[in-house]
């Protein structure tokens, strides 16, 4: 609409240039300038509207990913309210998409972006907390096994197989000692 009006005003200004009187030319040029300014303002407004709608699409996609990770990680009981809040903020912003005042849409979109970002940040905190709990649990088990190893450090023989009284550990089996023969000695004689 504004572009068509600007085009018509420019055409009228071009037609007025053929007039010998300067007053109609000035008026036509001023009208054309105003129409072009209005068209530029409308184009800027529509660019903001398009950007806001693109941001809302990105918010929906991100919120879907966050929701998937929330339910996959078992954080639904703590983060479901934030997911619903993000969905409501996106829905409210989409309802503003046809308002003539684009500032309302931009404000609502900013609120939706903030809600989705907050849900994502809370998910990251919960994941970090879960990782810390798992690490602590692992370290606790590792410490328990290390203490068991230290308690069993009696030469690799379990406590139940050791002799009472602190003597040397009892071997599990006996190995016959072989004497070392010199390398240049003749082979032993065969038995008769």
PDB file of C-alpha atoms in Angstrom:
ATOM      1  CA  UNK A   1       0.000   0.000   0.000  1.00  0.00           C
ATOM      2  CA  UNK A   2       2.651   2.526   1.055  1.00  0.00           C
ATOM      3  CA  UNK A   3       4.900   1.516  -1.830  1.00  0.00           C
ATOM      4  CA  UNK A   4       2.082   2.006  -4.353  1.00  0.00           C
ATOM      5  CA  UNK A   5       1.262   5.418  -2.849  1.00  0.00           C
ATOM      6  CA  UNK A   6       4.948   6.438  -3.018  1.00  0.00           C
ATOM      7  CA  UNK A   7       5.179   5.292  -6.639  1.00  0.00           C
ATOM      8  CA  UNK A   8       2.056   7.309  -7.540  1.00  0.00           C
ATOM      9  CA  UNK A   9       3.425  10.391  -5.713  1.00  0.00           C
ATOM     10  CA  UNK A  10       6.739  10.115  -7.557  1.00  0.00           C
ATOM     11  CA  UNK A  11       4.886   9.827 -10.872  1.00  0.00           C
ATOM     12  CA  UNK A  12       2.814  12.911  -9.991  1.00  0.00           C
ATOM     13  CA  UNK A  13       6.024  14.809  -9.112  1.00  0.00           C
ATOM     14  CA  UNK A  14       7.556  13.860 -12.447  1.00  0.00           C
ATOM     15  CA  UNK A  15       4.432  15.099 -14.223  1.00  0.00           C
ATOM     16  CA  UNK A  16       4.520  18.340 -12.221  1.00  0.00           C
ATOM     17  CA  UNK A  17       8.091  18.991 -13.384  1.00  0.00           C
ATOM     18  CA  UNK A  18       6.671  19.786 -16.828  1.00  0.00           C
ATOM     19  CA  UNK A  19       4.732  22.692 -15.365  1.00  0.00           C
ATOM     20  CA  UNK A  20       6.258  26.175 -15.765  1.00  0.00           C
ATOM     21  CA  UNK A  21       5.023  27.212 -12.287  1.00  0.00           C
ATOM     22  CA  UNK A  22       7.399  26.092  -9.448  1.00  0.00           C
ATOM     23  CA  UNK A  23       4.731  25.954  -6.695  1.00  0.00           C
ATOM     24  CA  UNK A  24       2.965  22.776  -7.933  1.00  0.00           C
ATOM     25  CA  UNK A  25       6.401  21.145  -8.470  1.00  0.00           C
ATOM     26  CA  UNK A  26       7.420  21.885  -4.866  1.00  0.00           C
ATOM     27  CA  UNK A  27       4.130  20.550  -3.540  1.00  0.00           C
ATOM     28  CA  UNK A  28       4.374  17.386  -5.676  1.00  0.00           C
ATOM     29  CA  UNK A  29       7.999  16.793  -4.618  1.00  0.00           C
ATOM     30  CA  UNK A  30       7.092  17.308  -0.936  1.00  0.00           C
ATOM     31  CA  UNK A  31       4.171  14.876  -1.315  1.00  0.00           C
ATOM     32  CA  UNK A  32       6.461  12.349  -3.036  1.00  0.00           C
ATOM     33  CA  UNK A  33       9.074  12.724  -0.270  1.00  0.00           C
ATOM     34  CA  UNK A  34       6.429  12.163   2.407  1.00  0.00           C
ATOM     35  CA  UNK A  35       5.087   9.119   0.548  1.00  0.00           C
ATOM     36  CA  UNK A  36       8.589   7.632   0.176  1.00  0.00           C
ATOM     37  CA  UNK A  37       9.277   8.240   3.883  1.00  0.00           C
ATOM     38  CA  UNK A  38       6.020   6.497   4.769  1.00  0.00           C
ATOM     39  CA  UNK A  39       6.941   3.565   2.502  1.00  0.00           C
ATOM     40  CA  UNK A  40      10.378   3.305   4.128  1.00  0.00           C
ATOM     41  CA  UNK A  41       8.828   3.376   7.596  1.00  0.00           C
ATOM     42  CA  UNK A  42       6.389   0.659   6.575  1.00  0.00           C
ATOM     43  CA  UNK A  43       9.210  -1.438   5.093  1.00  0.00           C
ATOM     44  CA  UNK A  44      11.232  -1.060   8.307  1.00  0.00           C
ATOM     45  CA  UNK A  45       8.195  -2.029  10.359  1.00  0.00           C
ATOM     46  CA  UNK A  46       7.613  -5.126   8.237  1.00  0.00           C
ATOM     47  CA  UNK A  47      11.304  -6.040   8.474  1.00  0.00           C
ATOM     48  CA  UNK A  48      10.994  -5.908  12.273  1.00  0.00           C
ATOM     49  CA  UNK A  49       7.854  -8.037  12.084  1.00  0.00           C
ATOM     50  CA  UNK A  50       9.617 -10.592   9.873  1.00  0.00           C
ATOM     51  CA  UNK A  51      12.642 -10.671  12.199  1.00  0.00           C
ATOM     52  CA  UNK A  52      10.364 -11.188  15.223  1.00  0.00           C
ATOM     53  CA  UNK A  53       8.560 -14.064  13.515  1.00  0.00           C
ATOM     54  CA  UNK A  54      11.898 -15.645  12.558  1.00  0.00           C
ATOM     55  CA  UNK A  55      13.025 -15.327  16.183  1.00  0.00           C
ATOM     56  CA  UNK A  56       9.805 -17.006  17.326  1.00  0.00           C
ATOM     57  CA  UNK A  57      10.397 -19.889  14.910  1.00  0.00           C
ATOM     58  CA  UNK A  58      13.912 -20.275  16.313  1.00  0.00           C
ATOM     59  CA  UNK A  59      12.511 -20.138  19.863  1.00  0.00           C
ATOM     60  CA  UNK A  60      10.066 -22.942  19.087  1.00  0.00           C
ATOM     61  CA  UNK A  61      12.835 -25.096  17.651  1.00  0.00           C
ATOM     62  CA  UNK A  62      15.144 -24.425  20.614  1.00  0.00           C
ATOM     63  CA  UNK A  63      12.379 -25.016  23.142  1.00  0.00           C
ATOM     64  CA  UNK A  64      11.616 -28.346  21.462  1.00  0.00           C
ATOM     65  CA  UNK A  65      15.269 -29.399  21.798  1.00  0.00           C
ATOM     66  CA  UNK A  66      15.379 -28.253  25.428  1.00  0.00           C
ATOM     67  CA  UNK A  67      12.140 -30.134  26.134  1.00  0.00           C
ATOM     68  CA  UNK A  68      13.555 -33.298  24.592  1.00  0.00           C
ATOM     69  CA  UNK A  69      16.699 -33.054  26.717  1.00  0.00           C
ATOM     70  CA  UNK A  70      14.644 -32.292  29.834  1.00  0.00           C
ATOM     71  CA  UNK A  71      12.554 -35.435  29.446  1.00  0.00           C
ATOM     72  CA  UNK A  72      15.497 -37.549  28.299  1.00  0.00           C
ATOM     73  CA  UNK A  73      17.549 -36.491  31.327  1.00  0.00           C
ATOM     74  CA  UNK A  74      14.689 -37.015  33.767  1.00  0.00           C
ATOM     75  CA  UNK A  75      14.407 -33.344  34.768  1.00  0.00           C
ATOM     76  CA  UNK A  76      10.718 -33.025  33.908  1.00  0.00           C
ATOM     77  CA  UNK A  77       9.580 -32.656  37.497  1.00  0.00           C
ATOM     78  CA  UNK A  78      11.800 -29.584  37.960  1.00  0.00           C
ATOM     79  CA  UNK A  79      11.672 -27.959  34.523  1.00  0.00           C
ATOM     80  CA  UNK A  80       8.208 -28.695  33.069  1.00  0.00           C
ATOM     81  CA  UNK A  81       6.873 -25.386  34.403  1.00  0.00           C
ATOM     82  CA  UNK A  82       9.617 -23.473  32.583  1.00  0.00           C
ATOM     83  CA  UNK A  83       8.834 -25.316  29.358  1.00  0.00           C
ATOM     84  CA  UNK A  84       5.135 -24.422  29.663  1.00  0.00           C
ATOM     85  CA  UNK A  85       6.071 -20.815  30.410  1.00  0.00           C
ATOM     86  CA  UNK A  86       8.203 -20.708  27.249  1.00  0.00           C
ATOM     87  CA  UNK A  87       5.400 -22.222  25.153  1.00  0.00           C
ATOM     88  CA  UNK A  88       2.925 -19.671  26.511  1.00  0.00           C
ATOM     89  CA  UNK A  89       5.310 -16.780  25.818  1.00  0.00           C
ATOM     90  CA  UNK A  90       5.770 -17.953  22.219  1.00  0.00           C
ATOM     91  CA  UNK A  91       2.021 -18.371  21.760  1.00  0.00           C
ATOM     92  CA  UNK A  92       1.323 -14.909  23.186  1.00  0.00           C
ATOM     93  CA  UNK A  93       3.935 -13.369  20.896  1.00  0.00           C
ATOM     94  CA  UNK A  94       2.446 -15.100  17.849  1.00  0.00           C
ATOM     95  CA  UNK A  95      -0.953 -13.679  18.800  1.00  0.00           C
ATOM     96  CA  UNK A  96       0.634 -10.206  18.501  1.00  0.00           C
ATOM     97  CA  UNK A  97       1.881 -10.849  14.961  1.00  0.00           C
ATOM     98  CA  UNK A  98      -1.016  -9.032  13.286  1.00  0.00           C
ATOM     99  CA  UNK A  99      -1.008  -5.980  15.589  1.00  0.00           C
ATOM    100  CA  UNK A 100      -0.460  -2.743  13.690  1.00  0.00           C
ATOM    101  CA  UNK A 101       2.049  -1.660  16.331  1.00  0.00           C
ATOM    102  CA  UNK A 102       5.134  -3.793  15.713  1.00  0.00           C
ATOM    103  CA  UNK A 103       6.669  -2.690  19.018  1.00  0.00           C
ATOM    104  CA  UNK A 104       4.158  -4.920  20.855  1.00  0.00           C
ATOM    105  CA  UNK A 105       5.246  -7.924  18.784  1.00  0.00           C
ATOM    106  CA  UNK A 106       8.928  -7.121  19.305  1.00  0.00           C
ATOM    107  CA  UNK A 107       8.421  -6.809  23.080  1.00  0.00           C
ATOM    108  CA  UNK A 108       6.478 -10.075  23.243  1.00  0.00           C
ATOM    109  CA  UNK A 109       9.137 -11.798  21.128  1.00  0.00           C
ATOM    110  CA  UNK A 110      11.881 -10.558  23.431  1.00  0.00           C
ATOM    111  CA  UNK A 111       9.936 -12.010  26.375  1.00  0.00           C
ATOM    112  CA  UNK A 112       9.611 -15.355  24.584  1.00  0.00           C
ATOM    113  CA  UNK A 113      13.339 -15.410  23.787  1.00  0.00           C
ATOM    114  CA  UNK A 114      14.127 -14.666  27.439  1.00  0.00           C
ATOM    115  CA  UNK A 115      11.797 -17.446  28.628  1.00  0.00           C
ATOM    116  CA  UNK A 116      13.369 -19.994  26.272  1.00  0.00           C
ATOM    117  CA  UNK A 117      16.902 -18.908  27.220  1.00  0.00           C
ATOM    118  CA  UNK A 118      16.024 -19.219  30.911  1.00  0.00           C
ATOM    119  CA  UNK A 119      14.703 -22.753  30.375  1.00  0.00           C
ATOM    120  CA  UNK A 120      17.926 -23.653  28.549  1.00  0.00           C
ATOM    121  CA  UNK A 121      20.080 -22.196  31.320  1.00  0.00           C
ATOM    122  CA  UNK A 122      18.162 -24.103  33.971  1.00  0.00           C
ATOM    123  CA  UNK A 123      18.578 -27.303  31.963  1.00  0.00           C
ATOM    124  CA  UNK A 124      22.344 -26.725  31.824  1.00  0.00           C
ATOM    125  CA  UNK A 125      22.424 -26.177  35.612  1.00  0.00           C
ATOM    126  CA  UNK A 126      20.479 -29.383  36.229  1.00  0.00           C
ATOM    127  CA  UNK A 127      22.769 -31.331  33.890  1.00  0.00           C
ATOM    128  CA  UNK A 128      25.828 -29.944  35.673  1.00  0.00           C
ATOM    129  CA  UNK A 129      24.340 -30.823  39.070  1.00  0.00           C
ATOM    130  CA  UNK A 130      23.609 -34.360  37.865  1.00  0.00           C
ATOM    131  CA  UNK A 131      27.157 -34.742  36.518  1.00  0.00           C
ATOM    132  CA  UNK A 132      28.555 -33.545  39.871  1.00  0.00           C
ATOM    133  CA  UNK A 133      26.384 -36.077  41.757  1.00  0.00           C
ATOM    134  CA  UNK A 134      27.505 -38.899  39.459  1.00  0.00           C
ATOM    135  CA  UNK A 135      31.148 -37.870  39.870  1.00  0.00           C
ATOM    136  CA  UNK A 136      30.775 -37.792  43.665  1.00  0.00           C
ATOM    137  CA  UNK A 137      29.128 -41.227  43.594  1.00  0.00           C
ATOM    138  CA  UNK A 138      31.961 -42.575  41.424  1.00  0.00           C
ATOM    139  CA  UNK A 139      34.628 -41.070  43.672  1.00  0.00           C
ATOM    140  CA  UNK A 140      32.925 -42.612  46.725  1.00  0.00           C
ATOM    141  CA  UNK A 141      33.011 -46.073  45.124  1.00  0.00           C
ATOM    142  CA  UNK A 142      36.582 -45.545  43.952  1.00  0.00           C
ATOM    143  CA  UNK A 143      37.620 -44.606  47.491  1.00  0.00           C
ATOM    144  CA  UNK A 144      35.914 -47.704  48.869  1.00  0.00           C
ATOM    145  CA  UNK A 145      37.800 -49.943  46.427  1.00  0.00           C
ATOM    146  CA  UNK A 146      41.075 -48.191  47.150  1.00  0.00           C
ATOM    147  CA  UNK A 147      40.596 -48.749  50.899  1.00  0.00           C
ATOM    148  CA  UNK A 148      39.872 -52.429  50.200  1.00  0.00           C
ATOM    149  CA  UNK A 149      43.081 -52.651  48.146  1.00  0.00           C
ATOM    150  CA  UNK A 150      45.086 -51.049  50.967  1.00  0.00           C
ATOM    151  CA  UNK A 151      43.602 -53.479  53.484  1.00  0.00           C
ATOM    152  CA  UNK A 152      44.530 -56.401  51.251  1.00  0.00           C
ATOM    153  CA  UNK A 153      48.035 -55.139  50.557  1.00  0.00           C
ATOM    154  CA  UNK A 154      49.600 -58.208  52.236  1.00  0.00           C
ATOM    155  CA  UNK A 155      51.423 -59.484  49.170  1.00  0.00           C
ATOM    156  CA  UNK A 156      48.436 -60.236  47.012  1.00  0.00           C
ATOM    157  CA  UNK A 157      47.148 -63.051  49.205  1.00  0.00           C
ATOM    158  CA  UNK A 158      43.655 -62.610  50.596  1.00  0.00           C
ATOM    159  CA  UNK A 159      43.352 -62.279  54.369  1.00  0.00           C
ATOM    160  CA  UNK A 160      41.724 -65.681  54.811  1.00  0.00           C
ATOM    161  CA  UNK A 161      44.723 -67.439  53.197  1.00  0.00           C
ATOM    162  CA  UNK A 162      47.338 -65.784  55.420  1.00  0.00           C
ATOM    163  CA  UNK A 163      48.859 -67.416  58.461  1.00  0.00           C
ATOM    164  CA  UNK A 164      47.878 -66.048  61.806  1.00  0.00           C
ATOM    165  CA  UNK A 165      50.596 -64.320  63.774  1.00  0.00           C
ATOM    166  CA  UNK A 166      51.910 -62.074  61.026  1.00  0.00           C
ATOM    167  CA  UNK A 167      54.317 -64.606  59.481  1.00  0.00           C
ATOM    168  CA  UNK A 168      55.299 -64.471  55.849  1.00  0.00           C
ATOM    169  CA  UNK A 169      52.430 -65.127  53.497  1.00  0.00           C
ATOM    170  CA  UNK A 170      51.809 -68.763  52.680  1.00  0.00           C
ATOM    171  CA  UNK A 171      52.405 -69.526  49.006  1.00  0.00           C
ATOM    172  CA  UNK A 172      49.441 -70.847  47.117  1.00  0.00           C
ATOM    173  CA  UNK A 173      51.555 -73.598  45.507  1.00  0.00           C
ATOM    174  CA  UNK A 174      55.172 -74.824  45.728  1.00  0.00           C
ATOM    175  CA  UNK A 175      57.621 -74.419  42.924  1.00  0.00           C
ATOM    176  CA  UNK A 176      60.640 -76.734  42.750  1.00  0.00           C
ATOM    177  CA  UNK A 177      63.836 -74.744  42.587  1.00  0.00           C
ATOM    178  CA  UNK A 178      66.045 -75.529  39.618  1.00  0.00           C
ATOM    179  CA  UNK A 179      69.781 -75.105  40.035  1.00  0.00           C
ATOM    180  CA  UNK A 180      71.539 -73.166  37.383  1.00  0.00           C
ATOM    181  CA  UNK A 181      73.969 -75.288  35.337  1.00  0.00           C
ATOM    182  CA  UNK A 182      76.967 -73.656  33.678  1.00  0.00           C
ATOM    183  CA  UNK A 183      76.474 -73.069  29.954  1.00  0.00           C
ATOM    184  CA  UNK A 184      79.629 -74.943  28.858  1.00  0.00           C
ATOM    185  CA  UNK A 185      79.051 -78.020  31.060  1.00  0.00           C
ATOM    186  CA  UNK A 186      78.545 -81.343  29.288  1.00  0.00           C
ATOM    187  CA  UNK A 187      75.018 -82.668  29.168  1.00  0.00           C
ATOM    188  CA  UNK A 188      74.098 -85.054  31.943  1.00  0.00           C
ATOM    189  CA  UNK A 189      74.554 -88.747  31.291  1.00  0.00           C
ATOM    190  CA  UNK A 190      71.487 -90.766  30.563  1.00  0.00           C
ATOM    191  CA  UNK A 191      70.326 -92.957  33.413  1.00  0.00           C
ATOM    192  CA  UNK A 192      71.330 -96.634  33.114  1.00  0.00           C
TER     193      UNK A 192
END
